[in-house]
């Protein structure tokens, strides 16, 4: 008999179809009577397929007493309580590395778009201001700037390695110094004080909640920029909006927000931001590779009780 798997979302239609072909797949997101299904069939479920966006709430885990494994689409695991998984002997996999390039490219894209005011420039050309008002105002160059990376992991390092050839100097903050030539700061305010641009690339969750706060933004200063491709929760969002409105900092390029997809509308009123709808890994190539890795992890578990890219 095939394994009963509960999917909280579609990973990609062709890959969800692969799961449905091999497993007894149940799509919680498509069920009208979720509570009824869980009461009747929760004990049959031994695997969950989810994503960084949906995670796995503990109250749902409580209704799956025979859960063995969670395979998640994405690299963020702030919505999966890993301590609870460890305590219950539930294994968890994510999809690291294969999205690193696209996410790092997005950080670099947002950095250039923010300093060079791409969105303002696009509007300047489209709206006819170019001919009616004249030349657009000058922007800022990235060359020669100091880039402070918050979290020099897989994505942070990929951002740094792209930024160096563009003429940026790299510093970073994390829990420990890495064997790299970049300058290490054990204090986030000191990094912000040093940097012209802060790029946030650490995990979300309780340990990093609001660490980019008013003090950090103040230290970054009126010529400083924030780029966030990590999680909205890492930035104190009201403090960021206030800093952007009052020009405490010069601008921000943001892929992630505190309350997604219901982004604070104050951002939409600001000219000094470039916004992207949590889509840093949103390419066909990367999303296919992520979906394939979710399938491969589940199949590896089903075949041999191992995971290819475990986090727990
Ligand atoms: P990673 O390789 O695990 O890197 C995370 C880095 O953050 C590590 O260098 C770690 O260094 C540092 N870190 C961990 N806890 C920290 C803390 N409390 N304070 C400061 N730094 C801390 O992960 P990754 O693959 O680069 O991904 C990083 C994050 O990017 C993910 O967790 C996810 O939330 C986000 N992400 C976003 C998107 C998107 O679509 N926008 C896509 C993928 C990933 P130390 O251990 O030395 O501190």
XYZ file of C-alpha atoms and ligand atoms in Angstrom:
360
model
C 0.000 0.000 0.000
C 1.339 3.440 -0.844
C 2.307 5.877 1.856
C -0.327 8.473 2.868
C 1.055 11.962 2.317
C -0.546 15.261 3.296
C 0.354 18.224 1.054
C -0.349 21.706 2.433
C 0.155 23.296 -0.970
C 0.961 22.580 -4.603
C 4.741 22.557 -5.093
C 4.524 22.797 -8.934
C 1.725 21.068 -10.831
C 3.949 18.556 -12.664
C 5.743 17.626 -9.427
C 2.577 17.438 -7.345
C 1.336 15.074 -10.068
C 4.475 12.941 -9.549
C 3.661 12.741 -5.836
C 0.041 11.801 -6.576
C 1.222 9.026 -8.892
C 3.395 7.348 -6.272
C 1.626 8.179 -3.009
C -1.816 8.324 -1.501
C -1.731 12.134 -1.702
C -4.175 14.377 0.150
C -4.261 18.121 -0.559
C -5.242 19.883 2.667
C -5.413 23.244 0.901
C -8.147 21.950 -1.435
C -10.332 20.349 1.264
C -13.597 21.922 2.379
C -13.747 19.877 5.582
C -10.158 19.924 6.824
C -11.099 19.152 10.445
C -13.234 16.194 9.348
C -10.412 14.766 7.233
C -7.849 15.151 10.024
C -10.150 13.526 12.596
C -10.807 10.581 10.294
C -7.494 10.118 8.496
C -4.844 12.098 10.446
C -3.399 8.901 11.929
C -2.766 7.477 8.430
C -0.502 10.363 7.425
C 3.220 9.622 7.749
C 4.612 12.434 5.551
C 3.838 16.109 5.018
C 4.771 18.178 1.974
C 4.825 21.885 2.715
C 6.698 25.056 1.801
C 8.632 27.813 3.551
C 5.525 29.968 3.128
C 3.088 27.543 4.798
C 5.402 25.788 7.269
C 3.745 23.287 9.599
C 1.743 24.612 12.552
C 2.202 22.606 15.765
C -1.573 22.252 16.171
C -1.662 20.489 12.788
C 1.302 18.295 13.774
C -0.677 17.357 16.908
C -3.328 15.812 14.656
C -0.793 13.653 12.787
C 0.358 11.201 15.487
C 2.270 8.962 13.048
C 4.087 11.703 11.177
C 7.638 10.640 10.279
C 8.869 13.246 7.824
C 8.286 16.777 6.541
C 9.668 17.754 3.140
C 9.540 21.494 2.649
C 9.799 23.523 -0.561
C 12.157 26.419 0.236
C 15.055 27.044 2.569
C 13.419 29.084 5.355
C 12.156 26.969 8.241
C 10.947 29.696 10.593
C 7.352 28.389 10.306
C 8.309 24.830 11.283
C 9.048 24.312 14.976
C 12.245 22.269 14.690
C 12.464 21.713 18.457
C 9.021 20.090 18.442
C 10.044 17.984 15.412
C 13.236 16.859 17.175
C 11.316 15.997 20.346
C 8.835 13.880 18.348
C 11.490 12.233 16.154
C 10.099 13.860 12.998
C 12.696 14.421 10.262
C 12.606 17.585 8.138
C 14.163 18.454 4.765
C 14.447 21.789 2.954
C 15.717 22.748 -0.545
C 19.019 24.580 0.027
C 21.703 25.613 -2.502
C 19.608 25.297 -5.662
C 17.889 28.638 -4.981
C 21.002 30.456 -3.759
C 21.944 31.956 -7.146
C 18.508 33.352 -7.958
C 18.072 34.811 -4.466
C 21.548 36.385 -4.522
C 20.859 37.761 -8.014
C 17.630 39.272 -6.678
C 19.496 40.964 -3.824
C 21.961 42.459 -6.300
C 19.113 43.445 -8.634
C 17.296 45.193 -5.758
C 20.505 46.918 -4.687
C 21.117 48.358 -8.150
C 17.427 49.141 -8.699
C 17.245 50.988 -5.374
C 20.404 53.079 -5.680
C 19.817 53.802 -9.382
C 16.076 54.414 -8.827
C 14.989 52.033 -11.570
C 11.275 52.299 -10.766
C 11.355 56.113 -10.688
C 13.320 56.088 -13.947
C 10.915 53.666 -15.592
C 8.020 55.945 -14.656
C 9.992 58.986 -15.824
C 10.314 57.455 -19.285
C 6.828 55.910 -19.528
C 4.852 58.851 -18.184
C 6.441 61.381 -20.515
C 8.059 63.344 -17.658
C 11.307 62.960 -19.601
C 10.004 65.203 -22.381
C 7.668 67.398 -20.312
C 9.802 67.961 -17.170
C 13.320 67.231 -18.400
C 16.162 65.067 -17.169
C 15.549 62.823 -14.157
C 17.484 63.651 -10.954
C 20.821 62.004 -10.310
C 21.010 58.644 -8.540
C 23.702 56.921 -6.455
C 26.474 54.627 -7.657
C 27.054 51.263 -5.969
C 30.759 51.304 -6.868
C 32.995 52.134 -3.918
C 30.251 51.531 -1.347
C 30.568 49.362 1.755
C 28.164 46.409 1.815
C 27.238 45.008 5.232
C 25.878 41.469 4.968
C 23.683 40.346 7.873
C 24.106 36.536 7.836
C 27.009 35.352 5.677
C 25.561 31.917 4.860
C 24.995 30.325 1.457
C 22.998 33.281 0.113
C 24.999 35.963 1.966
C 28.250 34.607 0.531
C 26.763 34.461 -2.972
C 25.692 38.100 -2.620
C 29.160 39.107 -1.410
C 30.909 37.285 -4.257
C 28.713 39.123 -6.780
C 29.212 42.488 -5.082
C 33.025 42.395 -5.001
C 33.426 42.632 -8.813
C 31.003 45.588 -8.744
C 33.515 47.449 -6.593
C 31.937 47.053 -3.161
C 33.834 46.408 0.068
C 32.299 43.639 2.211
C 31.706 43.433 5.950
C 29.352 41.043 7.718
C 27.565 40.265 10.959
C 26.645 36.809 12.227
C 26.915 34.638 15.300
C 30.527 33.790 14.501
C 33.397 34.835 12.223
C 33.854 32.800 9.027
C 37.089 31.800 7.302
C 36.770 34.600 4.716
C 38.675 37.797 3.983
C 35.677 40.042 4.616
C 35.578 42.166 7.750
C 33.629 40.583 10.629
C 31.494 42.647 13.017
C 30.149 41.024 16.173
C 27.863 44.000 16.669
C 25.058 44.853 14.258
C 24.993 48.573 15.088
C 28.747 48.748 14.398
C 28.212 47.020 11.019
C 25.424 49.475 10.147
C 27.587 52.406 11.199
C 30.379 51.149 8.897
C 28.170 50.145 5.936
C 26.527 52.204 3.192
C 24.217 49.331 2.254
C 22.919 46.627 4.611
C 21.767 43.418 2.944
C 19.775 41.083 5.169
C 20.377 37.353 4.475
C 19.967 35.604 7.844
C 17.114 33.251 8.846
C 13.836 34.560 10.238
C 12.387 33.330 13.538
C 12.620 34.312 17.179
C 16.424 34.773 17.281
C 16.410 37.449 14.567
C 13.005 39.053 15.214
C 13.329 42.814 14.651
C 17.137 42.901 14.893
C 17.222 45.600 12.182
C 15.672 48.179 14.501
C 15.563 51.971 14.809
C 19.043 52.045 16.356
C 20.533 50.034 13.476
C 18.731 52.202 10.896
C 19.937 55.338 12.649
C 23.504 54.031 12.540
C 23.157 53.275 8.814
C 22.282 56.918 8.307
C 20.801 59.299 5.770
C 22.922 58.009 2.859
C 22.323 54.367 3.766
C 20.194 51.689 2.124
C 18.620 48.423 3.314
C 18.110 45.421 1.042
C 16.075 42.541 2.502
C 15.735 39.140 0.842
C 15.644 37.220 4.169
C 12.373 37.492 6.088
C 10.171 40.483 6.864
C 10.349 39.593 10.563
C 14.077 40.429 10.729
C 13.310 44.135 10.294
C 11.254 46.203 12.726
C 8.884 47.205 9.933
C 7.244 50.263 11.558
C 10.770 51.553 12.324
C 11.790 50.961 8.699
C 8.723 52.749 7.312
C 9.355 55.680 9.654
C 13.037 55.788 8.667
C 12.105 55.804 4.960
C 9.391 58.454 5.412
C 11.604 60.781 7.430
C 14.794 60.108 5.419
C 16.641 58.615 8.387
C 17.884 56.275 5.641
C 17.986 56.922 1.900
C 16.074 53.924 0.602
C 15.265 50.229 0.654
C 14.901 47.315 -1.743
C 12.535 44.724 -0.275
C 11.542 41.240 -1.359
C 10.017 40.245 1.986
C 7.547 41.850 4.370
C 6.178 41.325 7.821
C 2.623 40.468 6.799
C 2.707 38.693 3.442
C 0.900 38.931 1.112
C -0.823 41.831 2.895
C 2.158 44.157 2.693
C 1.863 47.377 4.702
C 0.428 49.821 2.155
C 2.688 52.591 3.493
C 5.478 51.084 1.374
C 3.461 51.704 -1.797
C 3.382 55.445 -1.046
C 7.169 55.748 -0.880
C 9.355 56.759 -3.835
C 12.576 55.630 -2.158
C 11.743 51.913 -2.150
C 11.831 49.157 -4.738
C 9.370 46.368 -3.930
C 9.279 42.745 -5.038
C 6.557 40.277 -3.926
C 8.672 37.609 -2.133
C 9.777 36.271 -5.488
C 13.553 36.010 -5.139
C 13.535 32.318 -6.080
C 10.603 32.760 -8.456
C 12.060 31.493 -11.719
C 10.852 28.472 -13.653
C 14.298 26.890 -13.475
C 14.761 27.248 -9.724
C 11.184 26.412 -8.751
C 11.356 23.237 -10.865
C 14.648 22.259 -9.218
C 13.164 22.940 -5.758
C 10.060 20.869 -6.517
C 12.210 18.018 -7.831
C 14.245 18.072 -4.612
C 11.063 17.888 -2.517
C 10.009 14.826 -4.527
C 13.510 13.309 -4.300
C 13.642 13.808 -0.525
C 10.278 12.143 -0.033
C 11.203 9.269 -2.350
C 14.523 8.797 -0.522
C 12.632 8.627 2.758
C 10.127 6.177 1.306
C 12.863 4.003 -0.232
C 15.470 3.984 2.498
C 14.473 6.143 5.466
C 17.061 8.790 4.559
C 16.825 12.421 3.439
C 19.016 14.138 0.837
C 18.940 17.620 2.383
C 17.858 17.222 6.015
C 17.662 20.086 8.463
C 16.562 17.791 11.314
P 22.211 29.651 5.649
O 23.243 29.119 4.718
O 21.803 28.823 6.811
O 22.744 31.065 6.154
C 22.168 31.770 7.207
C 23.228 32.711 7.786
O 22.628 33.488 8.816
C 24.412 31.988 8.372
O 25.575 32.618 7.908
C 24.292 32.203 9.866
O 25.628 32.382 10.309
C 23.489 33.492 9.959
N 22.680 33.527 11.168
C 21.967 32.516 11.729
N 21.366 32.945 12.841
C 21.709 34.227 12.983
C 21.415 35.205 13.960
N 20.636 34.912 15.018
N 21.922 36.448 13.798
C 22.708 36.719 12.728
N 23.033 35.834 11.785
C 22.533 34.602 11.908
O 20.881 29.986 4.883
P 20.710 30.534 3.384
O 20.454 29.425 2.457
O 21.797 31.509 3.089
O 19.314 31.313 3.568
C 19.229 32.405 4.463
C 17.793 32.835 4.627
O 17.343 33.458 3.433
C 16.791 31.706 4.845
O 16.732 31.309 6.204
C 15.497 32.288 4.355
O 14.738 32.831 5.402
C 15.936 33.393 3.405
N 15.517 33.084 2.026
C 14.682 33.941 1.376
C 14.266 33.664 0.086
C 13.361 34.594 -0.671
O 12.619 34.148 -1.538
N 13.397 35.891 -0.392
C 14.693 32.499 -0.549
C 15.559 31.663 0.135
C 15.969 31.958 1.427
P 26.076 32.020 11.773
O 25.548 30.625 12.033
O 27.535 32.104 11.763
O 25.419 33.054 12.594
